[in-house]
C-alpha positions in Angstrom: 18.8 -26.9 -8.2 21.3 -24.3 -9.6 22.5 -21.2 -7.8 20.2 -18.8 -9.7 17.1 -20.9 -9.0 18.0 -21.2 -5.4 18.5 -17.5 -5.0 15.1 -16.9 -6.7 13.3 -19.4 -4.5 15.0 -18.0 -1.3 14.1 -14.5 -2.4 10.5 -15.5 -2.9 10.3 -17.2 0.5 11.9 -14.2 2.2 9.6 -11.8 0.4 6.7 -13.8 1.8 8.4 -13.6 5.2 8.9 -9.9 5.1 5.4 -9.2 3.6 3.9 -11.4 6.4 5.7 -9.2 9.0 4.0 -6.1 7.6 0.7 -7.8 6.6 -0.9 -7.3 10.0 -0.2 -3.5 10.1 -1.3 -3.0 6.5 -4.6 -5.0 7.0 -5.4 -3.8 10.5 -4.1 -0.2 10.5 -7.3 1.3 8.9 -9.4 -0.5 11.6 -7.1 0.3 14.5 -6.7 4.0 13.6 -10.5 4.3 13.7 -10.8 2.4 17.0 -7.8 3.4 19.0 -7.2 6.8 17.3 -3.8 8.5 17.1 -3.4 8.6 20.9 -3.9 4.9 21.4 -1.6 4.1 18.4 1.0 6.3 20.1 0.8 4.5 23.4 1.2 1.2 21.8 4.2 2.4 19.7 5.9 3.7 22.9 5.8 0.6 24.9 6.5 -1.6 21.9 9.6 0.5 21.3 10.8 0.2 24.9 10.4 -3.6 24.9 12.1 -3.8 21.5 15.1 -2.1 23.0 15.4 -4.9 25.6 15.1 -7.4 22.8 18.0 -5.7 21.0 20.3 -6.3 23.9 19.4 -10.0 23.9 20.0 -10.6 20.2 23.0 -8.2 19.9 24.5 -8.6 16.4 23.2 -12.1 15.8 21.1 -11.3 12.8 24.2 -10.5 10.8 27.0 -12.3 12.8 25.1 -15.5 13.5 23.8 -15.6 9.9 27.3 -15.1 8.4 29.0 -17.6 10.8 26.5 -20.3 10.2 26.7 -19.8 6.4 30.4 -20.3 6.4 30.2 -23.7 8.2 26.9 -25.0 7.1 28.5 -27.9 5.1 30.3 -29.2 8.1 27.8 -30.7 10.6 30.4 -30.8 13.5 31.5 -27.2 13.0 27.9 -26.1 12.5 26.8 -27.6 15.8 29.8 -26.3 17.7 29.3 -22.7 16.4 25.6 -22.8 17.0 25.8 -23.9 20.7 28.6 -21.5 21.4 26.7 -18.6 20.0 23.3 -19.6 21.5 24.8 -20.1 24.9 25.7 -16.5 25.0 22.3 -15.5 23.7 20.6 -17.5 26.4 22.8 -15.9 29.1 22.0 -12.4 27.8 18.3 -13.2 27.5 17.9 -14.2 31.2 19.9 -11.2 32.3 18.0 -8.7 30.2 14.6 -10.3 31.1 15.3 -9.7 34.8 16.1 -6.1 34.1 12.9 -5.7 32.1 10.9 -7.1 35.0 12.4 -4.3 37.2 11.4 -1.8 34.5 7.8 -3.0 34.7 7.7 -2.8 38.5 9.6 0.5 39.1 9.5 2.7 35.9 6.6 1.9 33.6 3.6 4.3 33.9 1.3 1.9 32.1 2.3 -1.4 33.9 -0.3 -3.5 32.2 1.1 -2.7 28.7 4.7 -3.1 29.9 3.9 -6.6 31.3 2.1 -7.6 28.1 5.2 -6.7 26.1 7.4 -8.9 28.4 6.3 -11.7 26.1 8.3 -10.1 23.3 11.4 -10.0 25.5 10.9 -13.6 26.3 10.5 -14.6 22.7 13.9 -12.9 21.9 15.6 -15.5 24.1 14.5 -18.4 21.9 14.7 -16.6 18.5 16.8 -18.7 16.1 16.1 -16.9 12.8 19.8 -16.3 12.4 20.3 -20.1 12.3 17.6 -20.5 9.6 19.0 -17.7 7.5 22.5 -18.9 7.7 21.3 -22.4 6.5 19.2 -20.6 3.9 16.1 -22.4 5.2 13.7 -19.5 4.3 10.7 -21.7 3.5 10.1 -22.6 7.2 10.2 -18.9 8.4 8.0 -17.8 5.5 5.2 -20.3 6.1 5.4 -19.9 9.9 5.0 -16.1 9.7 2.2 -16.1 7.1 0.1 -18.5 9.2 0.7 -16.7 12.5 0.1 -13.2 11.0 -3.2 -14.2 9.6 -4.3 -15.6 13.0 -3.0 -12.3 14.6 -5.0 -10.2 12.2 -8.1 -12.2 12.9 -7.6 -11.9 16.7 -7.3 -8.1 16.4 -10.5 -7.8 14.4 -12.4 -10.0 16.8 -11.3 -8.7 20.2 -10.2 -5.1 19.8 -13.4 -3.1 19.8 -12.8 0.3 21.4 -10.0 2.7 22.7 -9.9 0.8 26.0 -8.8 -2.4 24.3 -5.3 -1.2 23.6 -3.9 -3.9 26.0 -5.8 -6.6 24.0 -4.1 -5.3 20.8 -0.7 -5.5 22.5 -1.4 -8.9 23.9 -2.5 -10.4 20.6 0.5 -8.8 18.8 3.0 -10.1 21.5 1.5 -13.6 21.5 1.9 -13.7 17.7 5.6 -12.9 18.0 6.1 -15.5 20.7 4.2 -18.2 18.8 6.5 -17.7 15.8 9.5 -18.5 17.8 7.9 -21.4 19.7 6.9 -23.0 16.4 10.5 -22.6 15.0 12.4 -24.0 18.0 11.9 -27.8 17.6 12.4 -27.6 13.8 15.5 -25.5 14.0 17.1 -27.9 16.5 16.9 -30.7 13.9 19.6 -29.1 11.9 22.2 -29.1 14.7 23.4 -31.9 17.0 23.8 -31.1 20.7 27.4 -30.7 21.8 28.9 -29.3 25.0 30.9 -26.2 24.4 33.7 -24.7 26.5 33.8 -21.2 27.9 36.6 -20.5 25.5 34.5 -21.4 22.5 31.6 -19.2 23.8 33.9 -16.3 24.6 35.5 -16.5 21.1 32.2 -15.4 19.6 31.5 -12.5 22.0 33.8 -9.9 20.5 32.8 -10.3 16.8 29.2 -10.5 17.9 29.5 -7.3 19.9 31.2 -5.6 17.0 28.1 -6.2 14.9 26.0 -5.2 17.8 27.3 -1.7 17.5 25.5 -1.1 14.2 22.4 -2.6 15.8 22.5 0.0 18.5 23.2 2.7 16.0 20.2 1.6 13.8 18.0 1.4 16.9 18.7 5.0 17.7 17.0 6.2 14.6 14.6 3.2 14.1 13.3 2.9 17.7 14.7 5.9 19.7 12.9 8.3 17.4 9.5 6.9 18.6 10.6 7.0 22.3 11.8 10.6 21.8 8.5 11.5 20.2 6.7 10.0 23.2 8.8 12.0 25.6 9.4 15.3 23.7 6.1 15.5 21.9 2.7 13.9 22.3 1.1 10.4 21.9 -0.9 11.9 19.0 2.3 12.9 17.1 3.8 9.5 17.8 0.6 7.9 16.6 0.9 9.7 13.2 4.5 8.6 12.8 3.9 5.0 13.9 0.9 4.7 11.5 3.0 5.8 8.6 5.7 3.2 9.3 3.5 0.3 8.3 3.1 1.6 4.8 6.8 2.6 4.5 7.8 -1.0 5.3 6.3 -2.3 2.1 9.1 -1.3 -0.2 11.7 -1.9 2.5 10.4 -5.4 3.0 11.3 -6.4 -0.5 14.8 -4.9 -0.2 15.3 -6.5 3.3 14.3 -9.9 1.7 17.0 -9.4 -0.9 19.7 -8.6 1.6 18.8 -11.4 3.9 19.3 -14.1 1.3 22.3 -12.5 -0.4 24.4 -12.0 2.8 24.9 -15.8 3.4 25.1 -16.5 -0.3 27.8 -13.8 -0.9 29.7 -14.8 2.3 29.9 -18.3 0.8 30.7 -17.3 -2.8 33.5 -14.8 -1.9 35.6 -17.6 -0.4 35.9 -19.0 -4.0 37.9 -16.4 -5.9 37.1 -18.2 -9.2 33.5 -16.9 -8.8 34.5 -13.2 -8.8 32.6 -12.4 -12.1 29.5 -14.1 -10.7 29.7 -12.0 -7.5 30.2 -8.8 -9.4 27.2 -9.6 -11.7 24.9 -10.3 -8.7 26.0 -7.1 -7.0 25.2 -5.0 -10.1 21.8 -6.6 -10.6 20.9 -6.2 -7.0 21.6 -2.5 -7.1 19.4 -2.0 -10.1 16.6 -4.1 -8.6 16.7 -2.2 -5.3 16.4 1.1 -7.0 13.7 -0.1 -9.3 11.6 -1.3 -6.3 12.0 1.8 -4.2 11.6 4.4 -6.9 8.4 2.8 -8.3 6.7 2.2 -5.0 7.9 5.2 -3.0 7.3 7.8 -5.7 4.0 6.0 -6.4 2.8 6.3 -2.8 3.9 10.0 -2.6 1.9 10.7 -5.8 -1.4 9.4 -4.4 -0.8 10.3 -0.7 -3.6 12.9 -0.7 -6.2 10.3 -1.7 -4.6 7.4 0.1 -4.3 8.8 3.6 -7.9 9.8 4.3 -9.2 6.5 2.8 -6.7 4.3 4.6 -6.4 6.0 8.0 -9.7 7.9 8.3 -10.2 11.4 9.6 -7.7 13.1 11.8 -4.6 11.6 10.1 -4.0 14.3 7.4 -0.5 15.1 8.8 0.6 11.7 7.5 0.5 13.1 4.0 3.4 15.5 4.9 5.2 12.7 6.7 5.1 10.6 3.6 6.5 13.3 1.4 9.5 13.6 3.8 10.3 10.1 4.8 9.5 8.0 1.7 12.5 9.3 -0.3 14.7 7.9 2.4 13.7 4.4 1.3 15.9 4.8 -1.9 19.0 5.5 0.2 18.1 2.6 2.6 17.8 0.2 -0.3 21.1 1.3 -1.9 22.9 1.0 1.4 21.4 -2.4 2.1 22.9 -3.8 -1.1 26.3 -2.2 -0.2 26.2 -3.7 3.3 24.9 -7.2 2.7 26.7 -7.9 -0.6 30.0 -6.0 -0.2 30.9 -4.8 3.2 29.7 -7.6 5.5 30.7 -10.6 3.3 34.2 -9.2 3.2 34.2 -8.6 6.9 34.4 -4.8 6.5 32.4 -4.5 9.7 34.2 -1.4 10.9 33.2 0.7 7.9 29.6 -0.3 8.5 29.7 0.5 12.2 31.3 3.9 11.7 28.8 5.0 9.1 25.9 4.0 11.3 27.1 5.7 14.4 27.7 8.9 12.5 24.2 8.6 11.0 22.8 8.0 14.5 24.6 11.0 15.9 23.0 13.2 13.1 19.6 11.6 13.9 19.9 12.4 17.6 20.9 16.0 17.0 18.1 16.6 14.4 15.5 15.0 16.6 16.5 17.0 19.7 16.2 20.2 17.7 13.1 19.5 15.6 10.8 17.1 17.5 9.9 19.7 20.2 9.0 22.2 17.5 7.7 20.0 14.7 6.7 16.7 16.3 6.4 13.8 13.8 7.6 16.0 10.9 10.8 16.6 12.9 11.4 12.9 13.4 10.8 12.3 9.7 13.4 14.9 8.7 15.8 13.3 11.1 15.3 9.9 9.5 15.8 11.2 6.0 19.0 13.0 7.0 20.3 9.9 8.7 19.7 7.5 5.8 21.4 9.9 3.3 24.5 10.2 5.5 24.7 6.5 6.1 24.3 5.7 2.4 26.9 8.3 1.3 29.5 7.1 3.8 29.2 3.5 2.8 29.1 4.3 -0.9 32.3 6.4 -0.5 34.3 3.3 0.7 32.8 1.0 -1.9 33.3 3.6 -4.7 37.1 3.5 -4.1 37.2 -0.3 -4.4 34.7 -1.1 -7.2 33.2 0.3 -10.4 30.4 1.8 -8.4 30.1 4.8 -10.7 28.9 2.6 -13.6 26.3 1.1 -11.3 25.1 4.5 -10.2 24.7 5.6 -13.9 22.6 2.5 -14.5 20.1 3.5 -11.9 19.3 6.9 -13.6 16.5 5.5 -15.7 14.7 4.3 -12.6 15.1 7.6 -10.8 13.9 9.5 -13.8 10.9 7.3 -14.3 9.9 7.7 -10.7 10.2 11.5 -10.7 8.3 11.9 -14.0 5.5 9.6 -12.6 5.3 11.6 -9.4 5.2 15.0 -11.1 2.4 13.9 -13.5 0.2 12.1 -11.0 0.5 14.5 -8.0 -0.8 17.3 -10.2 -4.0 15.5 -11.2 -7.0 16.7 -9.2 -7.6 14.4 -6.2 -10.9 12.9 -5.2 -11.7 10.9 -2.0 -12.7 7.8 -4.0 -11.3 4.3 -4.0 -12.0 4.0 -7.7 -10.2 7.3 -8.3 -7.2 6.2 -6.2 -6.8 2.9 -8.1 -7.2 4.8 -11.4 -4.3 7.1 -10.5 -2.2 4.1 -9.3 -2.8 2.4 -12.7 -2.0 5.5 -14.6 1.2 6.0 -12.6 2.3 2.4 -13.3 1.8 3.0 -17.1 3.8 6.3 -17.0 6.6 4.7 -15.0 7.0 1.8 -17.4 6.7 4.1 -20.5 9.4 6.5 -19.3 11.6 3.5 -18.2 11.3 1.9 -21.6 12.2 5.1 -23.4 15.2 5.5 -21.1 16.4 2.0 -21.7 16.0 2.4 -25.4 18.0 5.6 -25.4 20.7 4.1 -23.3 21.0 1.1 -25.7 21.3 3.5 -28.7 24.0 5.5 -27.0 25.9 2.4 -26.0 25.8 1.1 -29.6 27.1 4.4 -31.0 29.8 4.4 -28.4 30.9 0.9 -29.3 30.9 1.8 -33.0 
């Protein structure tokens, strides 16, 4: 199978993986918002976010560092096994340490101890998580099939066992069991790719510093991906947190497609960049990825914004009207996230420009903390949404500034204008059509929006081609 076919298949598998990760929220959110209401959704989000912070300190920077390291040695079985066991030994050590601290949190700090103990399963699952190994080996099929099956089972369990607002612990248990089951299924299969070897302390220690360096961006990201929910729970109310958390499931749809692209392209670019003869191929993939990322986010994000007034009451039910305003603020951030994702996974990280990545994220996280501290007490979930938008813009601009100096990024930016224009025109037309609380009306507007987007995009491409031909002549 050639490189292009492999990339397409890996992308398809990773899209399935990412969609599976958001499938449960998309399918179950309309049910859960009606059963648990905004307050229950907020309580779940708070304790999930706390447990996720502990998971972050177990995995550190492995999703990027482990992925990249394995990709570079995947053709050498001995080097692969040595690197794997050296990296995983440190993961295991951190896992046992962090799990002990989490148990203390459950006993001494948590107000809702039952929910906190339930989410200890997620912390436990982080100890045996080996997705970074599978990604580095480009074994996306296993993760995709695994997640799809487990997520369907999880969704079924939620529908069967969660019946009223008191069943929030059942929801948390089913969710946490699903996450744990994913890792248990993967463990024996992943071990077949590496042979067991004893590694020295020196080998283990050699991976700690670069791992911690890529842990810094993980911490920065967690400040505005997880800390915003914890701050909402502390500085505002469970209801406001429920609004914000409920919106996240929908927002993850366009981001899942972009995350899938970045996940498969990081190991591929890391491998290709070593061969300088493939520079033209690397540049071509980089350009195509930018256009694809902007196409996906402008079409989906502007589309959701255009039909938000119909979508929110039909999807979430009564009492979630504030989600409309949250969508208007936070969805545009997806465009900046997508663009920065391509810059990070296909330029900065493969070239080991980790420091640029780290600095941009910490500056963005600082902005996020300041905005959240100022706005969440006054505006609740809307303040958190503004903080997220400001952060993603700052991070994207800082990374783009560095890449702009070293590549022909200006041309790539010009090539994205047709997609942005198409999304804006589609939104402007559709949002001004009278809204009705009807599923048929909602799908009619979605279909019309799709036609408008493609029509404007076709005109823009045709115009660009004419202008290019005249320029050539």
